[in-house]
mmCIF file of C-alpha atoms in Angstrom:
data_model
loop_
_atom_site.group_PDB
_atom_site.id
_atom_site.type_symbol
_atom_site.label_atom_id
_atom_site.label_comp_id
_atom_site.label_asym_id
_atom_site.label_seq_id
_atom_site.Cartn_x
_atom_site.Cartn_y
_atom_site.Cartn_z
ATOM 1 C CA MET A 1188 150.053 90.917 70.780
ATOM 2 C CA GLN A 1189 146.075 92.403 72.794
ATOM 3 C CA TYR A 1190 146.252 95.310 74.746
ATOM 4 C CA SER A 1191 142.582 96.522 74.471
ATOM 5 C CA THR A 1192 138.974 94.664 75.018
ATOM 6 C CA LYS A 1193 136.633 95.187 72.426
ATOM 7 C CA ASN A 1194 134.609 97.901 73.612
ATOM 8 C CA GLU A 1195 138.323 99.712 74.108
ATOM 9 C CA GLN A 1196 139.157 99.013 70.503
ATOM 10 C CA GLN A 1197 135.453 101.019 69.278
ATOM 11 C CA LYS A 1198 136.167 103.730 71.264
ATOM 12 C CA PRO A 1199 138.420 106.553 69.059
ATOM 13 C CA CYS A 1200 140.408 108.107 70.085
ATOM 14 C CA VAL A 1201 143.575 110.873 70.323
ATOM 15 C CA ALA A 1202 146.954 109.775 70.829
ATOM 16 C CA THR A 1203 150.288 109.908 71.990
ATOM 17 C CA ILE A 1204 152.969 107.807 73.018
ATOM 18 C CA GLY A 1205 156.382 107.987 74.183
ATOM 19 C CA SER A 1206 158.595 106.250 77.394
ATOM 20 C CA PHE A 1207 157.170 109.317 79.725
ATOM 21 C CA ASP A 1208 160.346 109.151 81.879
ATOM 22 C CA GLY A 1209 159.691 111.763 84.779
ATOM 23 C CA VAL A 1210 156.361 112.995 82.964
ATOM 24 C CA HIS A 1211 158.180 116.264 83.819
ATOM 25 C CA GLN A 1212 157.591 119.936 81.936
ATOM 26 C CA GLY A 1213 157.811 118.907 78.040
ATOM 27 C CA HIS A 1214 155.902 115.800 78.692
ATOM 28 C CA GLN A 1215 153.412 117.740 79.516
ATOM 29 C CA PHE A 1216 153.064 120.385 78.074
ATOM 30 C CA ILE A 1217 151.993 117.811 74.927
ATOM 31 C CA ILE A 1218 149.510 115.881 77.207
ATOM 32 C CA SER A 1219 148.085 119.144 77.365
ATOM 33 C CA GLN A 1220 147.862 119.265 73.993
ATOM 34 C CA LEU A 1221 146.715 116.458 73.886
ATOM 35 C CA LYS A 1222 143.361 117.324 75.084
ATOM 36 C CA GLU A 1223 142.662 120.386 72.814
ATOM 37 C CA GLN A 1224 143.409 117.524 70.349
ATOM 38 C CA ALA A 1225 140.417 115.679 71.818
ATOM 39 C CA ARG A 1226 138.558 118.292 73.390
ATOM 40 C CA ASN A 1227 138.351 120.069 69.847
ATOM 41 C CA ARG A 1228 137.935 117.192 68.081
ATOM 42 C CA GLY A 1229 135.082 115.595 70.487
ATOM 43 C CA LEU A 1230 136.691 112.076 70.832
ATOM 44 C CA ALA A 1231 139.161 110.870 74.155
ATOM 45 C CA SER A 1232 142.364 111.271 75.182
ATOM 46 C CA MET A 1233 145.519 108.843 75.285
ATOM 47 C CA VAL A 1234 148.301 107.966 76.710
ATOM 48 C CA VAL A 1235 150.540 104.402 75.429
ATOM 49 C CA THR A 1236 152.931 103.676 77.182
ATOM 50 C CA PHE A 1237 155.722 101.266 78.273
ATOM 51 C CA ALA A 1238 154.385 98.909 81.456
ATOM 52 C CA ASN A 1239 159.360 98.301 81.929
ATOM 53 C CA HIS A 1240 161.615 99.333 80.202
ATOM 54 C CA PRO A 1241 163.110 98.979 77.064
ATOM 55 C CA LEU A 1242 165.751 97.710 78.243
ATOM 56 C CA LYS A 1243 165.100 96.430 79.955
ATOM 57 C CA VAL A 1244 163.998 93.647 77.481
ATOM 58 C CA LEU A 1245 166.600 95.200 74.807
ATOM 59 C CA ARG A 1246 170.055 95.047 76.513
ATOM 60 C CA PRO A 1247 168.871 92.826 80.290
ATOM 61 C CA ASP A 1248 172.938 93.360 82.055
ATOM 62 C CA ALA A 1249 172.036 97.528 81.263
ATOM 63 C CA ARG A 1250 172.184 99.863 84.106
ATOM 64 C CA VAL A 1251 168.849 101.860 84.268
ATOM 65 C CA GLU A 1252 168.378 104.109 86.319
ATOM 66 C CA LEU A 1253 164.906 104.931 86.369
ATOM 67 C CA LEU A 1254 163.063 108.415 87.227
ATOM 68 C CA THR A 1255 159.604 107.207 87.865
ATOM 69 C CA LEU A 1256 159.308 103.765 88.153
ATOM 70 C CA SER A 1257 156.489 102.197 86.218
ATOM 71 C CA ASP A 1258 153.928 102.571 88.919
ATOM 72 C CA GLU A 1259 155.141 106.424 89.798
ATOM 73 C CA LYS A 1260 154.801 106.895 85.819
ATOM 74 C CA GLU A 1261 150.891 105.318 85.609
ATOM 75 C CA CYS A 1262 150.110 107.383 88.926
ATOM 76 C CA ARG A 1263 151.059 111.019 86.334
ATOM 77 C CA LEU A 1264 150.190 111.105 83.938
ATOM 78 C CA LYS A 1265 146.073 109.386 85.130
ATOM 79 C CA ALA A 1266 146.649 112.850 87.788
ATOM 80 C CA LEU A 1267 146.209 114.916 84.311
ATOM 81 C CA GLU A 1268 143.068 114.042 83.925
ATOM 82 C CA VAL A 1269 143.571 111.902 79.898
ATOM 83 C CA ASP A 1270 140.981 109.541 79.593
ATOM 84 C CA ARG A 1271 142.804 106.221 79.581
ATOM 85 C CA VAL A 1272 146.422 105.370 80.567
ATOM 86 C CA VAL A 1273 147.813 102.046 78.011
ATOM 87 C CA MET A 1274 150.819 100.905 79.902
ATOM 88 C CA LEU A 1275 152.501 98.349 76.952
ATOM 89 C CA PRO A 1276 154.727 95.450 78.177
ATOM 90 C CA PHE A 1277 157.256 95.563 76.295
ATOM 91 C CA THR A 1278 158.573 92.007 75.271
ATOM 92 C CA LYS A 1279 160.765 91.741 72.260
ATOM 93 C CA GLU A 1280 157.603 90.658 70.212
ATOM 94 C CA LEU A 1281 156.683 94.100 70.061
ATOM 95 C CA SER A 1282 160.613 95.288 70.347
ATOM 96 C CA MET A 1283 161.033 93.780 66.509
ATOM 97 C CA LEU A 1284 157.535 95.674 65.174
ATOM 98 C CA SER A 1285 158.319 98.634 62.754
ATOM 99 C CA ALA A 1286 156.444 101.565 63.224
ATOM 100 C CA TYR A 1287 153.670 100.783 60.149
ATOM 101 C CA ASP A 1288 153.713 97.413 61.614
ATOM 102 C CA PHE A 1289 152.935 98.951 65.281
ATOM 103 C CA MET A 1290 150.498 102.393 63.805
ATOM 104 C CA ASP A 1291 148.234 99.404 62.472
ATOM 105 C CA GLN A 1292 148.618 95.913 65.030
ATOM 106 C CA VAL A 1293 148.621 98.215 67.923
ATOM 107 C CA LEU A 1294 147.912 102.027 67.456
ATOM 108 C CA SER A 1295 144.617 101.354 65.075
ATOM 109 C CA ARG A 1296 142.943 97.433 65.520
ATOM 110 C CA GLN A 1297 143.453 96.909 68.874
ATOM 111 C CA LEU A 1298 143.593 101.200 70.431
ATOM 112 C CA GLY A 1299 141.344 102.646 67.927
ATOM 113 C CA VAL A 1300 143.637 106.151 67.222
ATOM 114 C CA LYS A 1301 142.008 107.927 64.846
ATOM 115 C CA VAL A 1302 144.730 111.044 65.456
ATOM 116 C CA LEU A 1303 148.853 110.651 67.122
ATOM 117 C CA LEU A 1304 150.291 113.050 68.539
ATOM 118 C CA ILE A 1305 153.591 112.991 68.288
ATOM 119 C CA GLY A 1306 156.727 114.303 70.211
ATOM 120 C CA TYR A 1307 158.742 116.902 68.540
ATOM 121 C CA ASP A 1308 161.835 114.804 68.979
ATOM 122 C CA ASN A 1309 160.076 110.516 68.904
ATOM 123 C CA HIS A 1310 160.645 107.907 67.266
ATOM 124 C CA PHE A 1311 158.388 104.517 67.636
ATOM 125 C CA GLY A 1312 159.424 100.736 66.065
ATOM 126 C CA HIS A 1313 162.580 99.102 65.106
ATOM 127 C CA ASP A 1314 163.010 101.327 61.966
ATOM 128 C CA ARG A 1315 162.977 104.340 63.654
ATOM 129 C CA LYS A 1316 161.028 105.686 60.647
ATOM 130 C CA SER A 1317 160.975 110.519 60.502
ATOM 131 C CA PHE A 1318 158.057 112.329 61.365
ATOM 132 C CA ASP A 1319 156.508 112.364 57.428
ATOM 133 C CA ASP A 1320 156.512 108.301 56.977
ATOM 134 C CA TYR A 1321 154.521 108.729 60.160
ATOM 135 C CA VAL A 1322 152.357 110.302 58.282
ATOM 136 C CA GLU A 1323 152.670 108.201 55.129
ATOM 137 C CA TYR A 1324 151.974 105.279 57.212
ATOM 138 C CA GLY A 1325 149.419 107.239 59.295
ATOM 139 C CA ARG A 1326 147.492 108.255 55.580
ATOM 140 C CA GLN A 1327 147.492 104.219 54.290
ATOM 141 C CA LEU A 1328 145.388 103.142 58.239
ATOM 142 C CA GLY A 1329 143.787 106.400 58.721
ATOM 143 C CA ILE A 1330 145.173 108.152 61.048
ATOM 144 C CA GLU A 1331 145.530 111.229 60.909
ATOM 145 C CA VAL A 1332 149.221 112.361 62.159
ATOM 146 C CA ILE A 1333 150.020 114.989 63.623
ATOM 147 C CA LYS A 1334 152.996 116.790 65.527
ATOM 148 C CA ALA A 1335 153.159 118.375 69.083
ATOM 149 C CA GLU A 1336 154.924 122.164 69.924
ATOM 150 C CA PRO A 1337 157.921 121.476 72.372
ATOM 151 C CA LEU A 1338 158.022 123.211 75.063
ATOM 152 C CA THR A 1339 160.297 125.712 75.206
ATOM 153 C CA THR A 1340 162.536 128.156 79.010
ATOM 154 C CA PRO A 1341 164.531 130.524 79.678
ATOM 155 C CA THR A 1342 166.827 127.468 80.542
ATOM 156 C CA GLY A 1343 166.340 125.175 77.718
ATOM 157 C CA THR A 1344 163.805 122.458 76.954
ATOM 158 C CA PRO A 1345 163.122 119.962 79.185
ATOM 159 C CA SER A 1346 163.942 117.091 79.124
ATOM 160 C CA SER A 1347 164.743 112.741 81.149
ATOM 161 C CA SER A 1348 168.340 113.180 80.073
ATOM 162 C CA VAL A 1349 169.014 116.552 81.894
ATOM 163 C CA VAL A 1350 166.951 116.190 84.917
ATOM 164 C CA ARG A 1351 168.466 113.198 85.323
ATOM 165 C CA GLN A 1352 172.199 115.154 85.331
ATOM 166 C CA ALA A 1353 170.939 117.134 87.631
ATOM 167 C CA LEU A 1354 170.064 114.498 90.045
ATOM 168 C CA LYS A 1355 173.423 113.013 89.648
ATOM 169 C CA GLU A 1356 174.790 116.316 90.142
ATOM 170 C CA GLY A 1357 173.089 117.359 92.910
ATOM 171 C CA ARG A 1358 171.706 120.395 91.020
ATOM 172 C CA ILE A 1359 167.807 119.734 93.039
ATOM 173 C CA LEU A 1360 165.939 123.249 92.143
ATOM 174 C CA GLN A 1361 166.842 122.800 88.472
ATOM 175 C CA ALA A 1362 165.415 119.723 88.473
ATOM 176 C CA ASN A 1363 162.219 119.842 90.791
ATOM 177 C CA GLU A 1364 162.337 122.784 88.062
ATOM 178 C CA GLY A 1365 162.396 120.913 85.105
ATOM 179 C CA LEU A 1366 159.878 118.262 86.374
ATOM 180 C CA GLY A 1367 157.432 120.720 87.349
ATOM 181 C CA TYR A 1368 157.374 119.179 90.683
ATOM 182 C CA THR A 1369 159.354 117.490 93.451
ATOM 183 C CA TYR A 1370 162.200 114.692 92.700
ATOM 184 C CA CYS A 1371 161.149 112.109 95.163
ATOM 185 C CA ILE A 1372 161.824 108.516 95.730
ATOM 186 C CA LYS A 1373 160.240 106.187 97.956
ATOM 187 C CA GLY A 1374 161.050 102.627 99.874
ATOM 188 C CA LYS A 1375 160.053 100.464 102.408
ATOM 189 C CA VAL A 1376 162.033 101.605 105.645
ATOM 190 C CA VAL A 1377 164.312 98.519 107.460
ATOM 191 C CA ASN A 1378 167.100 98.054 110.282
ATOM 192 C CA GLY A 1379 169.434 99.886 109.763
ATOM 193 C CA PHE A 1380 172.510 100.016 111.962
ATOM 194 C CA HIS A 1381 171.339 102.605 115.107
ATOM 195 C CA ILE A 1382 174.247 105.467 114.952
ATOM 196 C CA GLY A 1383 172.448 107.463 114.411
ATOM 197 C CA THR A 1384 169.976 107.108 117.506
ATOM 198 C CA LYS A 1385 173.362 107.436 119.432
ATOM 199 C CA LEU A 1386 173.629 110.425 118.279
ATOM 200 C CA GLY A 1387 170.669 112.537 118.798
ATOM 201 C CA PHE A 1388 170.217 111.963 115.476
ATOM 202 C CA PRO A 1389 167.635 109.022 114.833
ATOM 203 C CA THR A 1390 167.809 107.974 111.070
ATOM 204 C CA ALA A 1391 164.881 105.905 109.520
ATOM 205 C CA ASN A 1392 166.694 103.076 106.987
ATOM 206 C CA ILE A 1393 164.997 103.446 103.302
ATOM 207 C CA GLU A 1394 165.398 100.543 100.773
ATOM 208 C CA VAL A 1395 164.394 102.003 97.035
ATOM 209 C CA ASP A 1396 164.177 100.417 94.291
ATOM 210 C CA ALA A 1397 166.997 98.894 91.770
ATOM 211 C CA ASP A 1398 165.821 100.030 89.151
ATOM 212 C CA LYS A 1399 165.073 104.032 90.150
ATOM 213 C CA LEU A 1400 167.762 106.521 89.801
ATOM 214 C CA ILE A 1401 169.524 107.550 93.316
ATOM 215 C CA PRO A 1402 171.093 112.039 93.163
ATOM 216 C CA LYS A 1403 174.637 112.649 93.912
ATOM 217 C CA ASP A 1404 175.374 111.156 97.648
ATOM 218 C CA GLY A 1405 175.656 114.340 100.487
ATOM 219 C CA VAL A 1406 172.945 115.214 102.125
ATOM 220 C CA TYR A 1407 169.829 116.921 101.285
ATOM 221 C CA CYS A 1408 166.933 118.541 102.567
ATOM 222 C CA VAL A 1409 164.213 116.746 102.692
ATOM 223 C CA ARG A 1410 160.354 116.584 103.493
ATOM 224 C CA ALA A 1411 158.309 113.312 104.363
ATOM 225 C CA ILE A 1412 155.036 111.712 105.689
ATOM 226 C CA GLY A 1413 154.377 115.802 105.887
ATOM 227 C CA HIS A 1414 157.579 116.401 108.625
ATOM 228 C CA ILE A 1415 161.251 118.280 106.970
ATOM 229 C CA GLY A 1416 164.024 116.397 107.077
ATOM 230 C CA MET A 1417 167.846 115.972 106.321
ATOM 231 C CA MET A 1418 168.316 113.491 104.646
ATOM 232 C CA ASN A 1419 171.864 111.807 104.150
ATOM 233 C CA ILE A 1420 173.063 109.700 101.349
ATOM 234 C CA GLY A 1421 176.353 107.861 100.850
ATOM 235 C CA HIS A 1422 178.688 105.096 102.759
ATOM 236 C CA ARG A 1423 178.191 107.323 106.301
ATOM 237 C CA PRO A 1424 182.532 107.229 106.150
ATOM 238 C CA THR A 1425 182.683 108.647 109.638
ATOM 239 C CA LEU A 1426 181.167 105.502 111.317
ATOM 240 C CA ASP A 1427 183.717 103.158 108.963
ATOM 241 C CA ASN A 1428 180.268 102.362 106.892
ATOM 242 C CA GLY A 1429 182.250 100.211 104.346
ATOM 243 C CA PRO A 1430 181.667 99.350 100.547
ATOM 244 C CA GLN A 1431 177.426 99.759 101.020
ATOM 245 C CA LYS A 1432 175.529 102.863 100.368
ATOM 246 C CA SER A 1433 172.398 104.385 102.611
ATOM 247 C CA LEU A 1434 169.900 106.162 102.295
ATOM 248 C CA GLU A 1435 169.252 107.882 105.864
ATOM 249 C CA VAL A 1436 166.023 109.693 106.940
ATOM 250 C CA HIS A 1437 165.885 111.345 110.127
ATOM 251 C CA LEU A 1438 162.833 113.715 110.339
ATOM 252 C CA LEU A 1439 162.732 116.413 112.761
ATOM 253 C CA ASP A 1440 159.870 116.956 115.291
ATOM 254 C CA PHE A 1441 158.450 113.623 114.755
ATOM 255 C CA ASP A 1442 159.098 110.405 117.488
ATOM 256 C CA GLY A 1443 157.617 107.505 116.337
ATOM 257 C CA ASN A 1444 158.430 104.178 114.967
ATOM 258 C CA LEU A 1445 158.753 103.575 111.486
ATOM 259 C CA TYR A 1446 159.874 100.246 110.394
ATOM 260 C CA ASP A 1447 158.105 97.496 108.404
ATOM 261 C CA THR A 1448 156.292 101.612 106.457
ATOM 262 C CA ASP A 1449 156.226 102.235 102.883
ATOM 263 C CA MET A 1450 157.718 105.545 103.346
ATOM 264 C CA GLN A 1451 158.252 108.554 100.543
ATOM 265 C CA ILE A 1452 160.961 110.976 100.014
ATOM 266 C CA GLU A 1453 161.320 114.431 98.651
ATOM 267 C CA PHE A 1454 164.024 115.982 98.136
ATOM 268 C CA LEU A 1455 163.677 119.847 98.382
ATOM 269 C CA GLU A 1456 167.495 121.181 98.335
ATOM 270 C CA TYR A 1457 171.010 119.932 99.093
ATOM 271 C CA VAL A 1458 173.343 121.466 101.831
ATOM 272 C CA ARG A 1459 176.321 119.612 101.370
ATOM 273 C CA ASP A 1460 178.684 116.502 100.086
ATOM 274 C CA GLU A 1461 179.473 113.446 102.706
ATOM 275 C CA GLN A 1462 182.635 114.193 104.512
ATOM 276 C CA LYS A 1463 184.657 111.955 106.733
ATOM 277 C CA PHE A 1464 184.675 114.202 109.666
ATOM 278 C CA ASP A 1465 187.738 113.270 112.409
ATOM 279 C CA SER A 1466 185.229 111.773 115.406
ATOM 280 C CA VAL A 1467 181.427 111.364 116.003
ATOM 281 C CA GLU A 1468 181.396 114.634 117.446
ATOM 282 C CA GLU A 1469 182.841 116.778 114.359
ATOM 283 C CA LEU A 1470 179.155 115.239 112.824
ATOM 284 C CA LYS A 1471 177.051 115.795 115.066
ATOM 285 C CA ARG A 1472 178.245 119.525 115.593
ATOM 286 C CA GLN A 1473 177.444 119.561 111.661
ATOM 287 C CA LEU A 1474 174.806 117.548 111.813
ATOM 288 C CA MET A 1475 173.220 120.486 114.300
ATOM 289 C CA HIS A 1476 173.910 122.567 111.101
ATOM 290 C CA ASP A 1477 173.047 120.725 109.185
ATOM 291 C CA GLU A 1478 169.218 120.445 110.864
ATOM 292 C CA GLU A 1479 169.195 124.399 111.460
ATOM 293 C CA PHE A 1480 170.196 124.566 107.235
ATOM 294 C CA CYS A 1481 167.650 123.008 106.832
ATOM 295 C CA ARG A 1482 164.971 125.187 109.081
ATOM 296 C CA ARG A 1483 165.842 128.007 107.552
ATOM 297 C CA PHE A 1484 166.114 127.089 103.967
ATOM 298 C CA CYS A 1485 161.287 125.556 104.954
ATOM 299 C CA ARG A 1486 161.240 128.569 106.606
#
């Protein structure tokens, strides 16, 4: 396993390691401590994470619901202005390394880690050792191991699982608060049913990566390409869409062709549950109410 060039190996650094799914406020707080430690010691700062989710290797049939796909995670980590972001490919070979061997072979020899900052609930290596074990291994390997302070807020300690649950329950404001930014999905605009155009609400149908977490079914106030919009996630029961789930967004005050373009959609607020109406006209009236809600919310 080779993860860095010779020049990179020669740059001593302070590093932290984790999955960093979501790069939420708790992660951001750890990385702020990482940068401070590196600055105080005159070393480079490094975040070590994984290019693919470990479950995809350890349990290939398990469903993965990621807050940030690999490219999104890398982009958000780099935006935090650390000196290096290392995206390790998670392989079966890597999964079999003990904590000691990982610190020795990867962190010390290949990545030049001199100080390791460990999150308060973080573990690595197939043997999942304790913080005291990491300290002892570091003493043997010439790596100083220190523990990061956790971020505490009035609503608790931010975590990926808490944000994930909030999104699954449609609690967008709480999810965004935990993330420190608006949750977003991105995907290609694909051909849809064109029913929205006939109703006066033309929609862009979004095709999203299967590993990306999609919030609870319902109607949302969103923002995309500089426009406020309303998005429906679900099965469109009034229109007999069947079992196929769709993600459709109607952008307010927009007129243009979006087919085959990539679109990023930010979730601002949950509007209502998806529901079946007695007629298309009733659905249309509700869509007008939804539009007014979104306009009021964004004022």
